[in-house]
């Protein structure tokens, strides 16, 4: 059984976290620096953006966790430290400062940055903020850490679960930031996950690499794949279960717990998409294979036209069919059924690729809700997939029309 | 020499056109039916959307021009005749009505529809409108035909050129509609081109199929590939040149004339993108090969984040780098230079993949113009490509939030 619990990245035994305003951002009420620390060495795994333009912190993190272990995560918001000539140097310096303050090796530090691309990141405010950052660490500091990594996010994103491995109670929790430039490809946004489960680094990496294919890689806010996407997991083993070193029952339970957290974070990221008023979830069933189901779900959730229609609560299912048609998936469009669903009910709008009569009034009532499911039955097999996204609104344009200034 | 002339689809000898309001649309001041007629049989070529969901008129047109010839084009706006159970029947009936009225075979009619998807198209107003439609035909009727095919377009799109083949003066002109659901793949929007040049059907098809790879396939307004995209060319040979039946000097000149018209129509479609306030043109140079140049240009022009930044006249070049990075093109990002250009001047903002100091004031002045070029030098070869698009604005969301009602 997987039970939701509070605590975010501090839910697991042996983790503390904190966040402060150090001065990277001008707005003094906005935290811009976060730290997560494990009291013992933790197995570490990470996945990174597939964008060829990669933030310097990703390169440094990759080197630091090459040995499979880490003890701390530092992350600033307000500046992505990407496309800067001195990027690597700054990311290394951030690791060195944290290592020195915590008395650990700089190579045991995961480093991340998020914010505007292409403006040099001045390390001075971070350096001067380190004492206050260390001071902020506590077992209920997940909240402030989650705030410290936010950019255009309007809500902080934290989830944690409790589960049992080898008779021991384990906990796994995460925080995420992500609102715009969201169209992950093999990695995503910034997500930091901690657990006290004992799991060997290579199994942790396997679990994470597999999980993201169905979680973060199925989210899209705007079709733009960020340069700084990264998901990391630290597992310190303090729950006391026998270390997971191979596939089997314990590994399966661990993967389920991981999926419970990542899926919920996906929903939160989609709902908080830049300017979004609605969370969209596209559920594809009856596909010939999983690849087709995913391709279709992702194509529909990415359609600007459908996203704008959802903003207007307009049951324009022709745009769903259109997006299925250009998805690249091998679909028999004459078998496709489409329905819209929300807390108000479900309304079928298309059967066998053609429109059916439906009440526009009822459709409107369903689509005025904040959480809309787009149900697509391909009637061609048993494979399924889910993708998450949001509507396209005036505010998306407003937020992104003048982000830098 | 290729000279721009007025006249649109009636610039070429032997073509008449016209457009009327027949009642498919409720707004009586908006024409919704257009006709183009060649007085003699014309070589016919067409390219169609790659969307698996295809409008019924495309299927019917494909059959009708399978023999390489046609004499007329009928097109309605206000309804796409797509995803309807009786779609083929309605498209055939439209051809039959035109054939009967003109005294030509129904199979010599190209038929097209554009508008909302998935609502049955009632053929009655078309049937009742045929006499007035025939009446509207004239050698200066290109304007009204161009109006008759508009949907959310705000301006009509017509271009024509004059050139010489085999010592004879030839003319080639076209009209286009396209504003939303614009992300062509091997075909596009609705474009009807006429010419009095003599060219064999297979050479006409070759010229068109090759042309669209650099013209319409390089336009994107919103990333949504329409179900009804189609480009057709009718060539009636009345200019009297020796028929082009193989590659060579005349074929090359013909392709240049065709490109002059299609490229200008691309610019017009991009500038009139739904809600657009600016036309964007992305010019990629120094690519290792043409495929890479095109991939990069298309990726940049499609980025929602960059499009929103351009709306805000924000020189956010990091978003250009980001879109290059996720384009899928094999690019050395450390060699990339980026500049923004408009009628006000050119400003370099990124050299060798990193930002350089620049005046935000001058950048703003350049980006406040209506026509912006994004110049990308990859410094890796000689290949180039151009893609066209537009900014992402509040009005795009408004137009598409409630299109059907």
CSV table of C-alpha atoms in Angstrom, one decimal, chain B residues 23-383:
chain,number,residue,atom,x,y,z
B,23,UNK,CA,-25.3,31.3,-47.2
B,24,UNK,CA,-22.9,28.7,-45.7
B,25,UNK,CA,-21.8,31.5,-43.4
B,26,UNK,CA,-24.4,33.5,-41.5
B,27,UNK,CA,-22.6,36.8,-42.0
B,28,UNK,CA,-24.0,38.0,-45.3
B,29,UNK,CA,-21.1,40.4,-45.9
B,30,UNK,CA,-18.6,37.5,-46.0
B,31,UNK,CA,-18.2,35.7,-49.3
B,32,UNK,CA,-18.2,31.9,-48.8
B,33,UNK,CA,-18.0,30.4,-52.3
B,34,UNK,CA,-15.3,30.8,-55.0
B,35,UNK,CA,-14.8,29.5,-58.5
B,36,UNK,CA,-11.9,29.6,-60.9
B,37,UNK,CA,-12.3,28.5,-64.5
B,38,UNK,CA,-9.9,27.9,-67.4
B,39,UNK,CA,-11.4,28.3,-70.8
B,40,UNK,CA,-9.3,25.3,-72.1
B,41,UNK,CA,-8.2,22.1,-70.4
B,42,UNK,CA,-5.3,22.7,-68.1
B,43,UNK,CA,-2.5,20.5,-66.8
B,44,UNK,CA,-3.3,20.0,-63.2
B,45,UNK,CA,-1.1,19.2,-60.2
B,46,UNK,CA,-1.7,19.1,-56.5
B,47,UNK,CA,-0.2,18.3,-53.1
B,48,UNK,CA,-2.2,17.4,-50.1
B,49,UNK,CA,-1.9,17.4,-46.3
B,50,UNK,CA,-0.1,14.5,-44.7
B,51,UNK,CA,-2.6,14.5,-41.8
B,52,UNK,CA,-4.2,11.0,-41.6
B,53,UNK,CA,-7.5,12.8,-41.1
B,54,UNK,CA,-8.2,14.2,-44.6
B,55,UNK,CA,-11.0,16.4,-45.7
B,56,UNK,CA,-13.4,14.6,-48.1
B,57,UNK,CA,-12.7,17.2,-50.9
B,58,UNK,CA,-9.1,16.2,-51.0
B,59,UNK,CA,-10.0,12.5,-51.7
B,60,UNK,CA,-12.4,13.6,-54.5
B,61,UNK,CA,-9.9,16.1,-56.0
B,62,UNK,CA,-7.2,13.4,-56.1
B,63,UNK,CA,-9.5,11.2,-58.1
B,64,UNK,CA,-10.5,14.0,-60.4
B,65,UNK,CA,-7.0,15.1,-61.4
B,66,UNK,CA,-5.6,11.6,-61.6
B,67,UNK,CA,-5.6,12.0,-65.5
B,68,UNK,CA,-3.4,15.1,-65.2
B,69,UNK,CA,-6.0,17.7,-66.3
B,70,UNK,CA,-8.8,19.9,-64.9
B,71,UNK,CA,-10.8,23.0,-66.0
B,72,UNK,CA,-12.3,24.5,-62.8
B,73,UNK,CA,-11.8,24.9,-59.1
B,74,UNK,CA,-14.7,25.3,-56.6
B,75,UNK,CA,-14.0,26.1,-53.0
B,76,UNK,CA,-16.3,27.0,-50.1
B,77,UNK,CA,-15.4,28.5,-46.7
B,78,UNK,CA,-17.2,28.2,-43.4
B,79,UNK,CA,-17.2,24.4,-43.3
B,80,UNK,CA,-14.3,22.0,-44.0
B,81,UNK,CA,-16.5,19.0,-45.0
B,82,UNK,CA,-14.2,16.8,-42.9
B,83,UNK,CA,-15.1,14.0,-40.4
B,84,UNK,CA,-18.6,13.9,-41.8
B,85,UNK,CA,-20.2,10.6,-42.8
B,86,UNK,CA,-21.5,12.1,-46.1
B,87,UNK,CA,-18.4,14.1,-46.9
B,88,UNK,CA,-17.4,12.4,-50.2
B,89,UNK,CA,-21.0,12.5,-51.5
B,90,UNK,CA,-21.2,16.3,-50.8
B,91,UNK,CA,-17.8,16.9,-52.5
B,92,UNK,CA,-19.0,14.9,-55.5
B,93,UNK,CA,-22.2,16.8,-55.6
B,94,UNK,CA,-20.3,20.1,-55.6
B,95,UNK,CA,-18.3,18.9,-58.6
B,96,UNK,CA,-21.4,17.8,-60.4
B,97,UNK,CA,-23.2,21.1,-59.9
B,98,UNK,CA,-20.2,23.1,-61.3
B,99,UNK,CA,-19.7,20.6,-64.2
B,100,UNK,CA,-23.3,20.9,-65.1
B,101,UNK,CA,-23.4,24.7,-65.0
B,102,UNK,CA,-20.1,25.0,-67.0
B,103,UNK,CA,-20.9,22.2,-69.4
B,104,UNK,CA,-17.7,20.3,-68.4
B,105,UNK,CA,-17.2,16.8,-66.9
B,106,UNK,CA,-17.5,16.7,-63.0
B,107,UNK,CA,-14.2,14.9,-63.1
B,108,UNK,CA,-12.6,18.1,-64.5
B,109,UNK,CA,-13.4,20.0,-61.3
B,110,UNK,CA,-11.0,20.5,-58.4
B,111,UNK,CA,-13.1,20.7,-55.1
B,112,UNK,CA,-12.0,22.2,-51.8
B,113,UNK,CA,-13.6,23.3,-48.5
B,114,UNK,CA,-12.3,25.1,-45.5
B,115,UNK,CA,-13.7,26.0,-42.1
B,116,UNK,CA,-15.0,24.1,-39.1
B,117,UNK,CA,-14.3,20.3,-38.9
B,118,UNK,CA,-17.0,17.8,-38.1
B,119,UNK,CA,-20.2,19.6,-38.9
B,120,UNK,CA,-22.2,18.3,-41.9
B,121,UNK,CA,-22.0,20.6,-45.0
B,122,UNK,CA,-25.4,21.3,-46.3
B,123,UNK,CA,-25.1,21.4,-50.1
B,124,UNK,CA,-28.3,23.4,-50.6
B,125,UNK,CA,-26.9,27.0,-50.4
B,126,UNK,CA,-24.1,25.9,-52.8
B,127,UNK,CA,-26.7,24.5,-55.2
B,128,UNK,CA,-28.8,27.6,-55.0
B,129,UNK,CA,-25.8,29.8,-55.3
B,130,UNK,CA,-24.3,28.3,-58.5
B,131,UNK,CA,-26.1,30.7,-61.0
B,132,UNK,CA,-24.8,33.7,-59.1
B,133,UNK,CA,-21.4,32.1,-58.8
B,134,UNK,CA,-21.2,31.6,-62.6
B,135,UNK,CA,-22.4,35.2,-63.0
B,136,UNK,CA,-19.6,36.4,-60.9
B,137,UNK,CA,-16.9,35.0,-63.1
B,138,UNK,CA,-14.7,37.6,-64.8
B,139,UNK,CA,-11.1,38.3,-65.7
B,140,UNK,CA,-10.8,40.6,-62.8
B,141,UNK,CA,-12.6,38.3,-60.3
B,142,UNK,CA,-9.5,37.1,-58.5
B,143,UNK,CA,-10.2,39.5,-55.6
B,144,UNK,CA,-13.7,38.1,-54.9
B,145,UNK,CA,-12.5,34.5,-55.3
B,146,UNK,CA,-9.7,35.3,-52.8
B,147,UNK,CA,-12.3,36.6,-50.4
B,148,UNK,CA,-14.5,33.6,-50.9
B,149,UNK,CA,-11.9,31.2,-49.5
B,150,UNK,CA,-11.0,33.3,-46.4
B,151,UNK,CA,-11.8,31.9,-42.9
B,152,UNK,CA,-10.1,33.7,-40.0
B,153,UNK,CA,-7.8,35.5,-42.5
B,154,UNK,CA,-7.9,39.2,-42.1
B,155,UNK,CA,-6.5,40.1,-45.6
B,156,UNK,CA,-6.9,38.4,-48.9
B,157,UNK,CA,-3.8,36.9,-50.4
B,158,UNK,CA,-3.1,37.2,-54.1
B,159,UNK,CA,0.2,37.3,-56.0
B,160,UNK,CA,1.0,37.1,-59.7
B,161,UNK,CA,4.2,37.3,-61.9
B,162,UNK,CA,5.1,37.6,-65.5
B,163,UNK,CA,8.1,35.8,-67.1
B,164,UNK,CA,9.3,34.6,-70.4
B,165,UNK,CA,9.4,31.0,-71.7
B,166,UNK,CA,10.5,30.2,-75.3
B,167,UNK,CA,10.1,33.8,-76.3
B,168,UNK,CA,6.5,34.0,-75.1
B,169,UNK,CA,5.2,36.1,-72.2
B,170,UNK,CA,3.8,33.8,-69.5
B,171,UNK,CA,1.9,34.6,-66.3
B,172,UNK,CA,1.5,32.7,-63.1
B,173,UNK,CA,-0.6,33.8,-60.2
B,174,UNK,CA,-2.2,32.4,-57.1
B,175,UNK,CA,-4.6,33.0,-54.2
B,176,UNK,CA,-4.3,31.5,-50.7
B,177,UNK,CA,-6.2,31.2,-47.5
B,178,UNK,CA,-4.5,30.3,-44.3
B,179,UNK,CA,-4.3,31.8,-40.8
B,180,UNK,CA,-4.7,29.1,-38.2
B,181,UNK,CA,-4.0,25.4,-38.1
B,182,UNK,CA,-0.9,26.2,-40.1
B,183,UNK,CA,2.0,23.8,-39.9
B,184,UNK,CA,2.1,22.3,-43.3
B,185,UNK,CA,3.6,18.9,-44.0
B,186,UNK,CA,4.1,18.2,-47.7
B,187,UNK,CA,1.2,20.4,-48.6
B,188,UNK,CA,-0.6,23.3,-46.9
B,189,UNK,CA,-3.5,25.6,-46.4
B,190,UNK,CA,-5.5,26.2,-49.5
B,191,UNK,CA,-3.6,27.6,-52.4
B,192,UNK,CA,-4.9,27.8,-56.0
B,193,UNK,CA,-2.4,28.8,-58.7
B,194,UNK,CA,-3.0,29.3,-62.3
B,195,UNK,CA,-0.7,29.9,-65.3
B,196,UNK,CA,-0.9,30.1,-69.0
B,197,UNK,CA,2.5,28.5,-69.4
B,198,UNK,CA,2.4,25.2,-71.3
B,199,UNK,CA,3.8,22.4,-69.2
B,200,UNK,CA,3.0,18.7,-69.1
B,201,UNK,CA,1.1,17.4,-66.1
B,202,UNK,CA,4.0,15.3,-64.8
B,203,UNK,CA,6.5,18.2,-65.0
B,204,UNK,CA,3.9,20.5,-63.3
B,205,UNK,CA,3.6,18.0,-60.5
B,206,UNK,CA,7.3,17.7,-60.2
B,207,UNK,CA,7.8,21.5,-60.0
B,208,UNK,CA,5.0,21.8,-57.4
B,209,UNK,CA,6.2,18.9,-55.2
B,210,UNK,CA,9.7,20.3,-55.2
B,211,UNK,CA,8.6,23.9,-54.6
B,212,UNK,CA,6.6,23.3,-51.5
B,213,UNK,CA,9.6,21.8,-49.7
B,214,UNK,CA,11.1,25.3,-49.5
B,215,UNK,CA,7.9,27.3,-49.5
B,216,UNK,CA,4.7,26.2,-47.7
B,217,UNK,CA,6.4,23.4,-45.7
B,218,UNK,CA,8.5,26.1,-44.1
B,219,UNK,CA,5.6,28.1,-42.7
B,220,UNK,CA,4.1,27.6,-39.2
B,221,UNK,CA,1.6,29.6,-37.4
B,222,UNK,CA,0.6,27.3,-34.6
B,223,UNK,CA,2.1,23.8,-35.1
B,224,UNK,CA,-1.2,22.3,-36.1
B,225,UNK,CA,-1.2,20.6,-39.4
B,226,UNK,CA,-4.6,21.0,-41.1
B,227,UNK,CA,-6.8,18.2,-42.4
B,228,UNK,CA,-7.6,20.2,-45.5
B,229,UNK,CA,-4.3,21.5,-46.7
B,230,UNK,CA,-4.0,21.5,-50.4
B,231,UNK,CA,-2.1,23.4,-53.2
B,232,UNK,CA,-3.2,23.1,-56.8
B,233,UNK,CA,-1.8,24.5,-60.0
B,234,UNK,CA,-3.7,24.7,-63.3
B,235,UNK,CA,-1.6,25.4,-66.4
B,236,UNK,CA,-3.7,26.0,-69.6
B,237,UNK,CA,-0.8,26.6,-72.1
B,238,UNK,CA,-2.5,29.7,-73.7
B,239,UNK,CA,0.8,31.6,-73.5
B,240,UNK,CA,1.8,29.6,-76.5
B,241,UNK,CA,5.2,28.5,-75.4
B,242,UNK,CA,6.5,25.1,-76.4
B,243,UNK,CA,5.2,22.7,-73.8
B,244,UNK,CA,7.7,21.9,-71.1
B,245,UNK,CA,8.1,18.1,-71.0
B,246,UNK,CA,11.5,17.7,-69.4
B,247,UNK,CA,14.0,19.5,-67.2
B,248,UNK,CA,16.1,22.2,-68.7
B,249,UNK,CA,16.2,26.0,-69.1
B,250,UNK,CA,12.4,26.6,-69.5
B,251,UNK,CA,11.6,24.2,-66.6
B,252,UNK,CA,14.1,26.2,-64.4
B,253,UNK,CA,12.5,29.5,-65.3
B,254,UNK,CA,9.1,28.1,-64.6
B,255,UNK,CA,10.2,26.8,-61.2
B,256,UNK,CA,11.6,30.3,-60.4
B,257,UNK,CA,8.3,31.9,-61.3
B,258,UNK,CA,6.4,29.4,-59.2
B,259,UNK,CA,8.8,30.0,-56.3
B,260,UNK,CA,8.3,33.8,-56.6
B,261,UNK,CA,4.6,33.4,-56.1
B,262,UNK,CA,4.6,30.7,-53.5
B,263,UNK,CA,7.3,32.4,-51.4
B,264,UNK,CA,5.3,35.7,-51.4
B,265,UNK,CA,2.1,33.8,-50.4
B,266,UNK,CA,4.1,32.2,-47.5
B,267,UNK,CA,5.1,35.6,-46.3
B,268,UNK,CA,1.4,36.8,-46.6
B,269,UNK,CA,0.1,33.7,-44.7
B,270,UNK,CA,2.7,34.1,-41.9
B,271,UNK,CA,2.0,37.8,-41.5
B,272,UNK,CA,-1.7,37.1,-41.3
B,273,UNK,CA,-1.3,34.2,-38.8
B,274,UNK,CA,-4.2,34.2,-36.4
B,275,UNK,CA,-3.8,37.1,-33.9
B,276,UNK,CA,-0.4,38.0,-35.3
B,277,UNK,CA,1.1,41.5,-35.0
B,278,UNK,CA,4.4,40.6,-36.5
B,279,UNK,CA,5.7,38.4,-39.3
B,280,UNK,CA,8.8,36.4,-38.3
B,281,UNK,CA,11.3,35.1,-40.8
B,282,UNK,CA,14.1,32.8,-39.6
B,283,UNK,CA,17.1,32.7,-41.9
B,284,UNK,CA,19.6,29.9,-41.1
B,285,UNK,CA,23.0,30.0,-42.8
B,286,UNK,CA,26.2,28.0,-42.4
B,287,UNK,CA,24.5,24.6,-41.9
B,288,UNK,CA,26.3,21.4,-42.7
B,289,UNK,CA,23.4,20.4,-44.9
B,290,UNK,CA,20.0,21.6,-46.0
B,291,UNK,CA,18.0,19.2,-43.8
B,292,UNK,CA,19.8,20.6,-40.7
B,293,UNK,CA,19.2,24.2,-41.8
B,294,UNK,CA,15.5,23.5,-42.3
B,295,UNK,CA,15.1,21.6,-39.0
B,296,UNK,CA,16.7,24.5,-37.1
B,297,UNK,CA,14.7,27.2,-38.9
B,298,UNK,CA,11.4,25.4,-38.4
B,299,UNK,CA,12.1,24.7,-34.7
B,300,UNK,CA,12.9,28.3,-34.0
B,301,UNK,CA,9.8,29.6,-35.9
B,302,UNK,CA,7.6,27.2,-34.0
B,303,UNK,CA,8.7,28.0,-30.4
B,304,UNK,CA,5.8,29.3,-28.4
B,305,UNK,CA,8.2,31.0,-26.0
B,306,UNK,CA,10.1,32.8,-28.8
B,307,UNK,CA,6.9,33.8,-30.5
B,308,UNK,CA,5.6,35.3,-27.2
B,309,UNK,CA,8.9,37.1,-26.7
B,310,UNK,CA,8.7,38.6,-30.2
B,311,UNK,CA,5.1,39.8,-29.4
B,312,UNK,CA,6.7,41.6,-26.4
B,313,UNK,CA,9.6,42.9,-28.5
B,314,UNK,CA,11.9,41.2,-26.0
B,315,UNK,CA,15.3,40.2,-27.4
B,316,UNK,CA,15.2,36.9,-25.5
B,317,UNK,CA,17.9,35.1,-27.6
B,318,UNK,CA,18.2,32.3,-25.0
B,319,UNK,CA,14.9,31.0,-26.4
B,320,UNK,CA,16.4,30.9,-29.9
B,321,UNK,CA,19.3,28.9,-28.6
B,322,UNK,CA,17.0,26.6,-26.7
B,323,UNK,CA,14.9,25.9,-29.8
B,324,UNK,CA,18.0,25.2,-31.8
B,325,UNK,CA,19.1,22.8,-29.1
B,326,UNK,CA,15.9,20.7,-29.1
B,327,UNK,CA,15.3,20.9,-32.8
B,328,UNK,CA,16.9,17.5,-33.4
B,329,UNK,CA,19.4,19.0,-35.9
B,330,UNK,CA,23.0,17.9,-35.4
B,331,UNK,CA,24.3,21.4,-34.5
B,332,UNK,CA,27.5,22.4,-32.6
B,333,UNK,CA,25.8,24.9,-30.3
B,334,UNK,CA,29.1,26.4,-29.3
B,335,UNK,CA,29.4,27.8,-32.9
B,336,UNK,CA,26.0,29.4,-33.1
B,337,UNK,CA,25.7,33.2,-33.7
B,338,UNK,CA,22.3,34.9,-33.5
B,339,UNK,CA,21.2,38.4,-34.6
B,340,UNK,CA,17.8,40.1,-34.8
B,341,UNK,CA,17.1,42.3,-37.8
B,342,UNK,CA,14.3,44.6,-39.0
B,343,UNK,CA,13.9,47.8,-41.0
B,344,UNK,CA,15.5,49.6,-38.1
B,345,UNK,CA,18.7,47.7,-38.3
B,346,UNK,CA,20.5,44.5,-37.2
B,347,UNK,CA,21.7,43.7,-33.7
B,348,UNK,CA,24.0,40.7,-32.8
B,349,UNK,CA,23.0,39.2,-29.5
B,350,UNK,CA,24.9,35.8,-29.3
B,351,UNK,CA,28.3,34.8,-30.6
B,352,UNK,CA,29.7,31.2,-30.4
B,353,UNK,CA,26.7,30.1,-28.3
B,354,UNK,CA,27.1,32.7,-25.6
B,355,UNK,CA,25.6,36.1,-24.9
B,356,UNK,CA,27.4,39.3,-25.8
B,357,UNK,CA,26.7,42.7,-24.4
B,358,UNK,CA,24.1,44.7,-26.4
B,359,UNK,CA,21.9,47.7,-26.0
B,360,UNK,CA,18.4,46.6,-24.9
B,361,UNK,CA,17.1,50.0,-26.1
B,362,UNK,CA,18.3,49.4,-29.7
B,363,UNK,CA,17.1,45.8,-29.6
B,364,UNK,CA,13.7,47.0,-28.5
B,365,UNK,CA,13.5,49.5,-31.3
B,366,UNK,CA,14.4,46.8,-33.8
B,367,UNK,CA,11.9,44.4,-32.4
B,368,UNK,CA,9.0,46.8,-32.3
B,369,UNK,CA,8.8,46.6,-36.1
B,370,UNK,CA,6.2,44.5,-37.9
B,371,UNK,CA,8.7,42.3,-39.8
B,372,UNK,CA,11.4,40.7,-37.9
B,373,UNK,CA,14.2,38.5,-39.2
B,374,UNK,CA,16.0,36.0,-36.9
B,375,UNK,CA,19.4,35.4,-38.3
B,376,UNK,CA,21.2,32.2,-37.3
B,377,UNK,CA,24.7,31.4,-38.5
B,378,UNK,CA,25.7,27.9,-37.6
B,379,UNK,CA,29.3,28.2,-38.8
B,380,UNK,CA,29.4,24.6,-39.9
B,381,UNK,CA,29.0,24.6,-43.7
B,382,UNK,CA,27.2,26.3,-46.6
B,383,UNK,CA,23.6,25.1,-46.4
